[in-house]
mmCIF file of C-alpha atoms in Angstrom:
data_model
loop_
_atom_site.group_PDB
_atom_site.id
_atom_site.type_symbol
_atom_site.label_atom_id
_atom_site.label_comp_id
_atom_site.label_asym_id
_atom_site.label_seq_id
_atom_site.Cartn_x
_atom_site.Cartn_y
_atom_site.Cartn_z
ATOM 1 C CA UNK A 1343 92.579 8.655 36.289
ATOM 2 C CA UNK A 1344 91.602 12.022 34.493
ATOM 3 C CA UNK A 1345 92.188 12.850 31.129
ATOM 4 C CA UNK A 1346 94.357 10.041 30.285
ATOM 5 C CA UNK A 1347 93.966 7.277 27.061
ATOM 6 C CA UNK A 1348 95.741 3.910 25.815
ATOM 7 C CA UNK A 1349 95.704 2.821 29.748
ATOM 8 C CA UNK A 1350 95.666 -0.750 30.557
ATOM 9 C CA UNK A 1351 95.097 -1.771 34.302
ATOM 10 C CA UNK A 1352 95.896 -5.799 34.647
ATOM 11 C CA UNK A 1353 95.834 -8.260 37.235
ATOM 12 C CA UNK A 1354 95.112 -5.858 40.263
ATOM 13 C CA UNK A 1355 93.325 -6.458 43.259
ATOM 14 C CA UNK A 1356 92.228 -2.628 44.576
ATOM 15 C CA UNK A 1357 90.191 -3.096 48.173
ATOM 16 C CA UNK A 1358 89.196 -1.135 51.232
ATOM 17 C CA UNK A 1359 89.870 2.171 49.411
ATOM 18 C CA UNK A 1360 88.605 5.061 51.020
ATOM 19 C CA UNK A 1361 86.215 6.164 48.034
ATOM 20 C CA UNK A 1362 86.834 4.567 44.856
ATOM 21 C CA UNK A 1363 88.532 1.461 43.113
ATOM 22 C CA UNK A 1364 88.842 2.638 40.149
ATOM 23 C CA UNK A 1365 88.064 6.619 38.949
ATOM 24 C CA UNK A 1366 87.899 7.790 35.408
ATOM 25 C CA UNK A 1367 87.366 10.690 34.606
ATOM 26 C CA UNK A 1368 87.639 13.832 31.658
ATOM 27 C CA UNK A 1369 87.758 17.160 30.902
ATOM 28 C CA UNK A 1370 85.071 18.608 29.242
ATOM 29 C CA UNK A 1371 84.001 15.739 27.433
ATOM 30 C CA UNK A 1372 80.823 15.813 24.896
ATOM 31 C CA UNK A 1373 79.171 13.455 22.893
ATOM 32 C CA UNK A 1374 81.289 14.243 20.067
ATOM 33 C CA UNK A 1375 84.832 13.161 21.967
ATOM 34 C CA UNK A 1376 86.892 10.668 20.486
ATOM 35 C CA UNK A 1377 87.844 7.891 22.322
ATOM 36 C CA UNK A 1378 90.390 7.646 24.563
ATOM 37 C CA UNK A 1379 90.666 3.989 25.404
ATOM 38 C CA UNK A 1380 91.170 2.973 29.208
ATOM 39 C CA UNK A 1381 90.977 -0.875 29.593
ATOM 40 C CA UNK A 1382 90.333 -2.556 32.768
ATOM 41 C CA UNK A 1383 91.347 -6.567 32.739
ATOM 42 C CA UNK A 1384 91.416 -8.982 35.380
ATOM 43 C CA UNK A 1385 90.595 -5.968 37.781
ATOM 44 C CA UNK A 1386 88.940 -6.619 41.415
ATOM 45 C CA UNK A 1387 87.820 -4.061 43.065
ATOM 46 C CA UNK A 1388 86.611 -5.423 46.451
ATOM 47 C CA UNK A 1389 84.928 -3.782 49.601
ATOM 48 C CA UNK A 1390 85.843 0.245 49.025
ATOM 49 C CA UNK A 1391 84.057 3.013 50.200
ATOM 50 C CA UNK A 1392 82.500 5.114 47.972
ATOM 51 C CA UNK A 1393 82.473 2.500 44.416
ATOM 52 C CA UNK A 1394 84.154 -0.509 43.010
ATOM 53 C CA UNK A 1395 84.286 1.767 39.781
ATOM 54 C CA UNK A 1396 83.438 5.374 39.241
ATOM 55 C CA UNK A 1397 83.006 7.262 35.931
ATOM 56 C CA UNK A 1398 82.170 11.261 35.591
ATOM 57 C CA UNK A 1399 83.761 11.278 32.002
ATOM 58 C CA UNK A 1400 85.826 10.448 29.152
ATOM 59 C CA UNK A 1401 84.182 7.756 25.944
ATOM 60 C CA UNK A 1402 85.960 4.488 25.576
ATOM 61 C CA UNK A 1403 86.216 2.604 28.916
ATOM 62 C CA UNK A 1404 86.764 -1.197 28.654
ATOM 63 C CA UNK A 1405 85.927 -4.107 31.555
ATOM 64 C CA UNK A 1406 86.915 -7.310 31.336
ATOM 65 C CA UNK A 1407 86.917 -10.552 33.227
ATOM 66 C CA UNK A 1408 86.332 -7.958 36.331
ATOM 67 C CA UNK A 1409 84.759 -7.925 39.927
ATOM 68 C CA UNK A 1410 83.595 -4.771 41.281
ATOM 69 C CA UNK A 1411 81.905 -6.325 44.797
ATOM 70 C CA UNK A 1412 81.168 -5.522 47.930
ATOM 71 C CA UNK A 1413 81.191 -1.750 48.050
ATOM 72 C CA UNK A 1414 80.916 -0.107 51.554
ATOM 73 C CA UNK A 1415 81.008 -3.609 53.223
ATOM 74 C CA UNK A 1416 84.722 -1.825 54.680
ATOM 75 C CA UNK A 1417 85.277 -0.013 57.524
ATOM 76 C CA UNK A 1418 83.118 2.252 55.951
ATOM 77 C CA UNK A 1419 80.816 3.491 53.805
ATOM 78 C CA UNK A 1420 80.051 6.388 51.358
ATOM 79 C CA UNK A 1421 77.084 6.950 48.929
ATOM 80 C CA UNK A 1422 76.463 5.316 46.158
ATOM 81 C CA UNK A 1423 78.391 2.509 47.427
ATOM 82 C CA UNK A 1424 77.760 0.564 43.761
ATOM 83 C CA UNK A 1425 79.653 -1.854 42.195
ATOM 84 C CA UNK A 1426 79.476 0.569 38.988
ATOM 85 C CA UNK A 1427 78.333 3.894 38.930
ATOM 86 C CA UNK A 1428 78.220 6.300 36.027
ATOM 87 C CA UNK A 1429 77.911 9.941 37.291
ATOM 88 C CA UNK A 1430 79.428 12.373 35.158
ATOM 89 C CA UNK A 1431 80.479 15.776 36.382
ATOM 90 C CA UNK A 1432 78.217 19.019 35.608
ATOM 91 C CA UNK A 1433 80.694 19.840 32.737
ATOM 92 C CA UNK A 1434 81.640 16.215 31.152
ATOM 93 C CA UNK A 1435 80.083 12.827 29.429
ATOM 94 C CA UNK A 1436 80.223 9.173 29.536
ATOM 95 C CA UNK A 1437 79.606 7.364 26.462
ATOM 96 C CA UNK A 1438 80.777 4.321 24.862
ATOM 97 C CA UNK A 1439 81.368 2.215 27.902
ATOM 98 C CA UNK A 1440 81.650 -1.829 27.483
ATOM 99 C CA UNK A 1441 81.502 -4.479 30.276
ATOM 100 C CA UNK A 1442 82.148 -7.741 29.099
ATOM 101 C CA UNK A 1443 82.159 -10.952 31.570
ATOM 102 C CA UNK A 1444 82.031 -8.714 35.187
ATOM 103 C CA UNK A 1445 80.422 -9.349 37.880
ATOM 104 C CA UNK A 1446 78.566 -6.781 41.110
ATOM 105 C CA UNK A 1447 77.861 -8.017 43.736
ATOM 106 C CA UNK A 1448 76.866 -7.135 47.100
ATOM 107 C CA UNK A 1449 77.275 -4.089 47.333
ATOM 108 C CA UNK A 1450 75.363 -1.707 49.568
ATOM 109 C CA UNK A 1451 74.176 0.034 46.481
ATOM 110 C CA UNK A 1452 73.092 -1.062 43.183
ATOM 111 C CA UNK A 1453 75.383 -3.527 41.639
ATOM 112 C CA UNK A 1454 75.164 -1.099 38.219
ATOM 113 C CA UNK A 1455 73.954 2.513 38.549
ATOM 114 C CA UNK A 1456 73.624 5.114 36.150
ATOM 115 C CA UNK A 1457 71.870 8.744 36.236
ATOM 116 C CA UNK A 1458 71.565 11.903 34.290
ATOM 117 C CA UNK A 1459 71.221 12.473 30.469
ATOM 118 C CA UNK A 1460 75.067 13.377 29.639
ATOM 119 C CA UNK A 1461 76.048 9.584 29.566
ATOM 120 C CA UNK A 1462 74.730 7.007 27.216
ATOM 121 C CA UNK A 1463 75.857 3.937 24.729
ATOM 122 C CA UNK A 1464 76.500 1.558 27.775
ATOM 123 C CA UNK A 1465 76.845 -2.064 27.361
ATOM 124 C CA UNK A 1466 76.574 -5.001 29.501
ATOM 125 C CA UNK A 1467 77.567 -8.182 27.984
ATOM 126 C CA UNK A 1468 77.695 -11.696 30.079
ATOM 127 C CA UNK A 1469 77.727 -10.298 33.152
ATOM 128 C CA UNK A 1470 76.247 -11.267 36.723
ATOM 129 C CA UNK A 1471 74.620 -8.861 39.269
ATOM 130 C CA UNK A 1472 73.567 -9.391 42.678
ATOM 131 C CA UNK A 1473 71.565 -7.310 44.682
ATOM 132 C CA UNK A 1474 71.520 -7.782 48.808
ATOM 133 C CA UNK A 1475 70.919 -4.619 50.325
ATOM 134 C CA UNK A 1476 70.328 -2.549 46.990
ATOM 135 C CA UNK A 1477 68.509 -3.322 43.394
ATOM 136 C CA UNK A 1478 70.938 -5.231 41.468
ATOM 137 C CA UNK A 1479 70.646 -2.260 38.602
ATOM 138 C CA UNK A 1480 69.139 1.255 38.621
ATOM 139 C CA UNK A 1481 70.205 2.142 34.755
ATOM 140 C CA UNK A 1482 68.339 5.640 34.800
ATOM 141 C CA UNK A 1483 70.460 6.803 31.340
ATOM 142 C CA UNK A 1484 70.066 6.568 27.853
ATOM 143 C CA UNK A 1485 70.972 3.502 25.711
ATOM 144 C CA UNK A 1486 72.139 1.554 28.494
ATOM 145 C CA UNK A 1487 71.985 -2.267 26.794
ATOM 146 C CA UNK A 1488 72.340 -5.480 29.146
ATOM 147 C CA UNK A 1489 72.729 -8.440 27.018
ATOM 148 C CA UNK A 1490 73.449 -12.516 28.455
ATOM 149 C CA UNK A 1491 73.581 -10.565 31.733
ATOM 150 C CA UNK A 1492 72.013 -12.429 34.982
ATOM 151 C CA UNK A 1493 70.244 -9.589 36.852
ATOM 152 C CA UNK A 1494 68.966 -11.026 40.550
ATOM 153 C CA UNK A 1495 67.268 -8.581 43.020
ATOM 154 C CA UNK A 1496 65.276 -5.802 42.264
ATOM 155 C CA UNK A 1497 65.522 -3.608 38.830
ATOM 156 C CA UNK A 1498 63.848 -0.544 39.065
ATOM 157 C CA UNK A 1499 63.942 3.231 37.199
ATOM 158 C CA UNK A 1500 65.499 1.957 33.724
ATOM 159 C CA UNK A 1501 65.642 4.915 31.387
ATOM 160 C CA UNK A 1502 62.039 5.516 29.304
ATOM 161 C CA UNK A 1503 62.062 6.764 25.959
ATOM 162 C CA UNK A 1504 60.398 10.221 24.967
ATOM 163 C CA UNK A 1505 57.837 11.702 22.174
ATOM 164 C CA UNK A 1506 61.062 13.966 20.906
ATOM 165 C CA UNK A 1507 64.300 11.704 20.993
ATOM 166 C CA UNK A 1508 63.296 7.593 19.933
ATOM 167 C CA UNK A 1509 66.001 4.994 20.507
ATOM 168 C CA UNK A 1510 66.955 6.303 23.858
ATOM 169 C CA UNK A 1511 64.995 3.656 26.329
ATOM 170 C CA UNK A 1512 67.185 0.995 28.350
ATOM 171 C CA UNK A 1513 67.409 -2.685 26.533
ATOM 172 C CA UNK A 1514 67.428 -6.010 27.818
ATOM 173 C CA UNK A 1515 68.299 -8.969 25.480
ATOM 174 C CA UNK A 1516 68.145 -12.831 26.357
ATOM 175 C CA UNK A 1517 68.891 -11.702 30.261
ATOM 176 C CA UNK A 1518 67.444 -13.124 32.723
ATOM 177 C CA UNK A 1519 65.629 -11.470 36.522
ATOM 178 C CA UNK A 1520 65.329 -13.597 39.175
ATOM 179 C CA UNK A 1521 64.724 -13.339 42.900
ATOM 180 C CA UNK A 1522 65.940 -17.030 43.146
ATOM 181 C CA UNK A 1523 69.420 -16.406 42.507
ATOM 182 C CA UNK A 1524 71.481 -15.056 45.832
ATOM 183 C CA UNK A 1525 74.881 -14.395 47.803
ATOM 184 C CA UNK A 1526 75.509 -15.853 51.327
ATOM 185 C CA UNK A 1527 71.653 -16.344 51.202
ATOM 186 C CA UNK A 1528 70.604 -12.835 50.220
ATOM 187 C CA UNK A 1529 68.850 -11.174 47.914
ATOM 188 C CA UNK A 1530 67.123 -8.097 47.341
ATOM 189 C CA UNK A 1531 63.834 -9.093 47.227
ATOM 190 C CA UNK A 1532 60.210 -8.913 49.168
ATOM 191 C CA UNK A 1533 57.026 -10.216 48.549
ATOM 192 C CA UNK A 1534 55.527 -6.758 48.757
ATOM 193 C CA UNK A 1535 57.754 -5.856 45.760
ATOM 194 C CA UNK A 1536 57.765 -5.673 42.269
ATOM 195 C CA UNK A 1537 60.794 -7.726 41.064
ATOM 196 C CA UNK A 1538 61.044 -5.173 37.636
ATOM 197 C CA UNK A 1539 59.609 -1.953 39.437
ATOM 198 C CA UNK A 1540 60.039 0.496 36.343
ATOM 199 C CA UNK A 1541 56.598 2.535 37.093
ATOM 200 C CA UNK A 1542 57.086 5.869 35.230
ATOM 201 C CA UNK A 1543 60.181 4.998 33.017
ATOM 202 C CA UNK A 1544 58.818 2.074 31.262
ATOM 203 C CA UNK A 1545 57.988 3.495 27.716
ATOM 204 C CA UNK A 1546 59.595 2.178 25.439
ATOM 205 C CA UNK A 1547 62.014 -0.238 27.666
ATOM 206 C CA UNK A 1548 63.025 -3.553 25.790
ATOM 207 C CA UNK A 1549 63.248 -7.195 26.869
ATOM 208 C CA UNK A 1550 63.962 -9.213 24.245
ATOM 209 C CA UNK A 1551 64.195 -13.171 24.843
ATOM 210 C CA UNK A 1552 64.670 -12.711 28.344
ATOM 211 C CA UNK A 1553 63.180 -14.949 31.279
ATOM 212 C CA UNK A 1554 61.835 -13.208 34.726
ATOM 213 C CA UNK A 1555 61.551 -15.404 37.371
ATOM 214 C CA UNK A 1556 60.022 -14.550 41.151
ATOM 215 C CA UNK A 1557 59.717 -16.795 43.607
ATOM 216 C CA UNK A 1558 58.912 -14.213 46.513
ATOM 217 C CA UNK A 1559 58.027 -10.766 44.475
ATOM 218 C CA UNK A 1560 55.360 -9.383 42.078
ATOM 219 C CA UNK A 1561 56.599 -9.958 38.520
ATOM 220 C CA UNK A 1562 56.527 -6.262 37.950
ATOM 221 C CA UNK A 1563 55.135 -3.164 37.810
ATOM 222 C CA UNK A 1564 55.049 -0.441 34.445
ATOM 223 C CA UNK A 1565 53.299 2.513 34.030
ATOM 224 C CA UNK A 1566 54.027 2.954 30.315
ATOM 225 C CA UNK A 1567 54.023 0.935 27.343
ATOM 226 C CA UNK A 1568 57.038 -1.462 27.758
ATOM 227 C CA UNK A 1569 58.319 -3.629 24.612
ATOM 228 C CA UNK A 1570 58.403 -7.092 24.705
ATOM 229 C CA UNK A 1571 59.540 -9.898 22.427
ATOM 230 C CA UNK A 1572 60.060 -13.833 23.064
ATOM 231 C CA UNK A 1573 60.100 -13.353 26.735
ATOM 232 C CA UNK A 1574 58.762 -16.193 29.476
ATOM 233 C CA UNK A 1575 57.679 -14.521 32.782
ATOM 234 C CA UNK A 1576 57.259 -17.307 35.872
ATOM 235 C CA UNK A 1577 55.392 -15.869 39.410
ATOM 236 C CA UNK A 1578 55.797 -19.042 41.963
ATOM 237 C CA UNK A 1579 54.203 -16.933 44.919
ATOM 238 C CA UNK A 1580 50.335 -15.877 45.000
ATOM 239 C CA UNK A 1581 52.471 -12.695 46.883
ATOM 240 C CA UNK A 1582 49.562 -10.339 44.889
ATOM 241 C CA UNK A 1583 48.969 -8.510 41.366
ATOM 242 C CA UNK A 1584 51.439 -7.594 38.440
ATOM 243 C CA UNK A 1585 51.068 -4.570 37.108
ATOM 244 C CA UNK A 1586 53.025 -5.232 33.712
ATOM 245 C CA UNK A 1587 51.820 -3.031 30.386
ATOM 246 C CA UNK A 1588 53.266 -3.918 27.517
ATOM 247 C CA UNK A 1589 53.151 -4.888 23.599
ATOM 248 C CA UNK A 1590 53.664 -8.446 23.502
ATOM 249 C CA UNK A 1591 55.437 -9.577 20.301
ATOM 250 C CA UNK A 1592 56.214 -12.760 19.030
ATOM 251 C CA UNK A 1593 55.648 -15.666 21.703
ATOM 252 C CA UNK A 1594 55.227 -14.858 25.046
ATOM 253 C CA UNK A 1595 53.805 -16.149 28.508
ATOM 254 C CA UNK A 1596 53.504 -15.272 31.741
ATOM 255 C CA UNK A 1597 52.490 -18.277 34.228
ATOM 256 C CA UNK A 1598 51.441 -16.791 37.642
ATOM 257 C CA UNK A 1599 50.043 -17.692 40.912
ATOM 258 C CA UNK A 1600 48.945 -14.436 41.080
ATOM 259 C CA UNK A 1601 47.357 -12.350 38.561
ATOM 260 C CA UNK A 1602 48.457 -9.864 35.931
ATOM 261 C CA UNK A 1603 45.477 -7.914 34.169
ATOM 262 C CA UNK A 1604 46.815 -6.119 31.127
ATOM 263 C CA UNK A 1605 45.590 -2.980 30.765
ATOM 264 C CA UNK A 1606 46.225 -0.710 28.050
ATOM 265 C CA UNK A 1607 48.815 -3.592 27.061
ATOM 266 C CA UNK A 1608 48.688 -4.523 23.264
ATOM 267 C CA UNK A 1609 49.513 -8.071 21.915
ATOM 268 C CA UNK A 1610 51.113 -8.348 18.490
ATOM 269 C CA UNK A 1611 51.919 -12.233 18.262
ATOM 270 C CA UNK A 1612 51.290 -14.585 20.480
ATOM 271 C CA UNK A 1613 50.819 -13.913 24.327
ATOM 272 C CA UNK A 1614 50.085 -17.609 26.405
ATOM 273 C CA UNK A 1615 48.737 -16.950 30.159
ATOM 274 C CA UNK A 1616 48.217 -19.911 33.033
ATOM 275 C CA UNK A 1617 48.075 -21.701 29.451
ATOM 276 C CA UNK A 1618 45.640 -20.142 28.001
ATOM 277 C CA UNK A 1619 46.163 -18.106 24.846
ATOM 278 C CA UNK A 1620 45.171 -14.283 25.374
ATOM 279 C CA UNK A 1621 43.944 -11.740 22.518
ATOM 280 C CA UNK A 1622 44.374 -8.047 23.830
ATOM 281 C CA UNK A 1623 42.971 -5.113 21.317
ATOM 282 C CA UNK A 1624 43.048 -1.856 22.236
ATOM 283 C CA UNK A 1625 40.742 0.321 20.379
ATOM 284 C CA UNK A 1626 41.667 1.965 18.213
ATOM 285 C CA UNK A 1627 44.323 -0.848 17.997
ATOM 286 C CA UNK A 1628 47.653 -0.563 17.064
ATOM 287 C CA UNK A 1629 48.331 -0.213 13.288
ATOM 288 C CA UNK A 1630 50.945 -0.732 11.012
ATOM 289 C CA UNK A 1631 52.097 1.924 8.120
ATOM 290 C CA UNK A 1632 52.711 1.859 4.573
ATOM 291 C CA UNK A 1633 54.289 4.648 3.424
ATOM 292 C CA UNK A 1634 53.553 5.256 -0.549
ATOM 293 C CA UNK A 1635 52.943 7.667 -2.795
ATOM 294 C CA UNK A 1636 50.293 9.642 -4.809
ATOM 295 C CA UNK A 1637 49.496 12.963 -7.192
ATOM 296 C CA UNK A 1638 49.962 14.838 -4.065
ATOM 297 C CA UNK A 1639 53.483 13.426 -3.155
ATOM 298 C CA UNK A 1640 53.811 10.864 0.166
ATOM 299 C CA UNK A 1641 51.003 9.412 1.695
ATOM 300 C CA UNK A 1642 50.719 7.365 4.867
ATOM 301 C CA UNK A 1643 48.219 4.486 5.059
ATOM 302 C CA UNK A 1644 47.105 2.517 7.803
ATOM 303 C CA UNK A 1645 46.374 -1.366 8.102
ATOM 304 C CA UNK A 1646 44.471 -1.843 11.169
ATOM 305 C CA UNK A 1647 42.765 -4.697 13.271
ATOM 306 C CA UNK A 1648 39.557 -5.129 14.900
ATOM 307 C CA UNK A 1649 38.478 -7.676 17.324
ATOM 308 C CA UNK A 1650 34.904 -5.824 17.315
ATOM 309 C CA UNK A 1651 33.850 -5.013 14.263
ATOM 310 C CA UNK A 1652 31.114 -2.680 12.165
ATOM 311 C CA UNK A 1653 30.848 0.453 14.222
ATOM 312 C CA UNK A 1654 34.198 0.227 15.853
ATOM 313 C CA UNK A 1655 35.606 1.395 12.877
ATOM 314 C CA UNK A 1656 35.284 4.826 13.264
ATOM 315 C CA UNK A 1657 37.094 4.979 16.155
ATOM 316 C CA UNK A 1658 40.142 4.276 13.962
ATOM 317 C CA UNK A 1659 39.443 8.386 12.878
ATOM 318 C CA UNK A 1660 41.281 10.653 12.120
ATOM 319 C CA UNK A 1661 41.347 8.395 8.877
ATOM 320 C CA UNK A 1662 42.467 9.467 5.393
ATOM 321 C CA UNK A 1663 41.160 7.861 2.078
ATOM 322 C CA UNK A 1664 43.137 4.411 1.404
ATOM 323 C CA UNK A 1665 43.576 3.370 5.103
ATOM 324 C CA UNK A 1666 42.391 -0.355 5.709
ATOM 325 C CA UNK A 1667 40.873 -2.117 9.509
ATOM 326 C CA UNK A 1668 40.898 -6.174 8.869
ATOM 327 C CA UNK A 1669 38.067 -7.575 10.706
ATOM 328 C CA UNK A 1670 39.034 -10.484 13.473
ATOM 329 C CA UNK A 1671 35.980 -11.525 14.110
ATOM 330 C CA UNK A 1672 34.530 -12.640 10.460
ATOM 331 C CA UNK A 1673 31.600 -14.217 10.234
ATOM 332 C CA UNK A 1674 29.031 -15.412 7.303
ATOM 333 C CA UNK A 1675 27.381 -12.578 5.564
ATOM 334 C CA UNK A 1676 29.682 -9.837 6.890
ATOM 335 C CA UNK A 1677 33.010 -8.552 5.692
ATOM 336 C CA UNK A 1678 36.490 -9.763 5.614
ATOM 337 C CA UNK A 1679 37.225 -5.345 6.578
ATOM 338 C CA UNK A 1680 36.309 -2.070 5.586
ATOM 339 C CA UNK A 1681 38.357 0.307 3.328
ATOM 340 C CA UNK A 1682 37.874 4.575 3.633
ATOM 341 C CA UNK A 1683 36.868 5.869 0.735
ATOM 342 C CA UNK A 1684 36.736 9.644 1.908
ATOM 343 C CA UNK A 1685 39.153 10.907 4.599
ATOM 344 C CA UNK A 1686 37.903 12.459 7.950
ATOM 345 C CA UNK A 1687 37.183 12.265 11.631
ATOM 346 C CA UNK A 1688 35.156 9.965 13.050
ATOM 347 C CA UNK A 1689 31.755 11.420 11.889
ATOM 348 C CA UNK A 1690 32.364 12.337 8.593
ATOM 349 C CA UNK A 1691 34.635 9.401 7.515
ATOM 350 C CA UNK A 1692 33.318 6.984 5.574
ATOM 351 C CA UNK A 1693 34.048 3.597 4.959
ATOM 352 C CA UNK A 1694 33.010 0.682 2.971
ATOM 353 C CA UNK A 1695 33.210 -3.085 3.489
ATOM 354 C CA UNK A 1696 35.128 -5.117 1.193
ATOM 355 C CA UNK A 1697 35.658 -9.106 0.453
ATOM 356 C CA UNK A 1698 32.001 -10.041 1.503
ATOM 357 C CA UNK A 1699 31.800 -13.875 2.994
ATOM 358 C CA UNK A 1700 29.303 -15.931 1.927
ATOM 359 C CA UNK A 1701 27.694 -19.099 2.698
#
């Protein structure tokens, strides 16, 4: 389908096509194009070539209730051979996709694959992918957003976000990864692996009340700040050493056989490992910012914390005058923090302790 809108497909079963299921595509589409809705419902697409579904363009493409399984398991088979793949044309977009209730699943590809920066707004809802002989997603575009979704198999290159466009990085909210889940007694796993292998696009990714469990692979591997919230992480195996860096917010744990050190990682609430609660502070830690106002017009100011205190201050410089490091290790006769009282770097800040305890 190419340049087409208000197209329902229903109740088909499309198999052993000799490259796609289904094929949407667009003219010149940007950003910017309105939608023109295509609606897939109740659609298998089972054991074709190429992909169960393809999309190189158009904004406003609906799946429901549908299958896209088994790609290249035919008489044949042509790259990607994924159950979804978004791979717009040179001169089009894909944006504003929605899955809802779908399933991929083995096929000789990723079960969802995206690449390239001219698609983005994708979102998974409910959905169930299974990785046998490829990772069960490779999401390498912006705003891609699994939510409810069961992901089993590997997960690897998710999109990262950047220093000069924020909001970008791939989401994942209450989903769960799992090496425990498979089909006909596969999965896409190895005890060599990394069951979240997101190396160099991890800043920024989010998983958000999700649960990763391995019961053959690593946990993971990021080389970047990741973002996670409310999120259990399980290792069965002592298969070797996580590499996961992160901020940790709200209440997390990761119970492992094998080990996870976390450096450069940054915990904002509560992070529980093997049982054992863990403090993380990375100097200069992590601040938050108050944004008010003075003579000169807006002024940022800092509230920092310090699990070493005194001279570990300064390394919160550049500073300006009004910024504030809370001390986390208080103790009789020192301070409850330090307040600057004249802006600068780290040697000609200076700062003064406040709220003295006594015995």
């Amino acid at each position: 389908m190419k340049d087409n809108a208000s197209i329902l497909l229903e109740n088909l079963h499309i198999h052993d096509q000799g490259l796609d299921g289904v094929s949407v595509a667009a003219t010149n589409a940007t950003q910017e194009t309105l939608r023109k809705p295509v609606t897939l419902h109740d659609v298998r697409c089972l054991r074709n070539a190429r992909n169960g579904l393809r999309l190189e363009g158009g904004s406003g493409l609906t799946a429901m209730n549908c299958q896209f399984n088994f790609s290249g398991r035919g008489a044949f088979a042509s790259a990607v051979s994924a159950g979804v793949a978004v791979v717009p044309d040179s001169t089009s977009f894909v944006n504003q996709g929605v899955f809802m209730d779908c399933e991929m699943i083995d096929n000789v590809g990723p079960g969802f694959y995206s690449t390239g920066t001219n698609s983005s707004d994708l979102s998974i809802y409910s959905s169930t992918l299974i990785g046998t002989s490829s990772y069960a997603a490779q999401p390498n575009s912006p705003r891609v957003h699994f939510t409810d979704c069961t992901l089993a198999g590997q997960v690897v290159t998710p999109f990262a976000e950047t220093t000069t466009e924020r909001g970008r990085a791939t989401q994942f909210t209450r989903c769960r990864f799992t090496d425990a889940l498979d089909y006909n007694g596969q999965v896409y796993t190895h005890s060599s692996w990394y069951l979240l292998d997101f190396g160099n696009n991890s800043a920024g990714v989010k998983l958000t009340e999700c649960q990763v469990d391995t019961v053959t692979a690593k946990l993971g591997y990021s080389n970047g700040l990741m973002i996670i919230t409310d999120t259990r992480m399980t290792q069965a195996n002592n298969t070797g050493t996580s590499n996961i860096q992160a901020v940790f917010v709200g209440n997390c744990a990761i119970d492992t056989a094998g080990s996870n050190p976390l450096t450069s990682s940054v915990v904002l609430g509560r992070l529980i490992i093997n049982g054992a609660e863990t403090i993380v502070y990375d100097p200069p830690q992590r601040f938050n910012r108050l944004l008010g106002k003075d003579s000169g017009g807006d002024k940022m100011q800092r509230i920092q914390h310090f699990h070493t205190p005194g001279a570990s201050v300064l390394a919160s410089a550049p500073a300006v005058q009004g910024d504030v490091v809370y001390s986390t290790a208080p103790a009789v006769g020192g301070y409850a923090g330090w307040i600057c009282v004249q802006g600068g770097d780290s040697t000609t800040s200076v700062w003064k302790g406040f709220g003295q305890i006594v015995n």
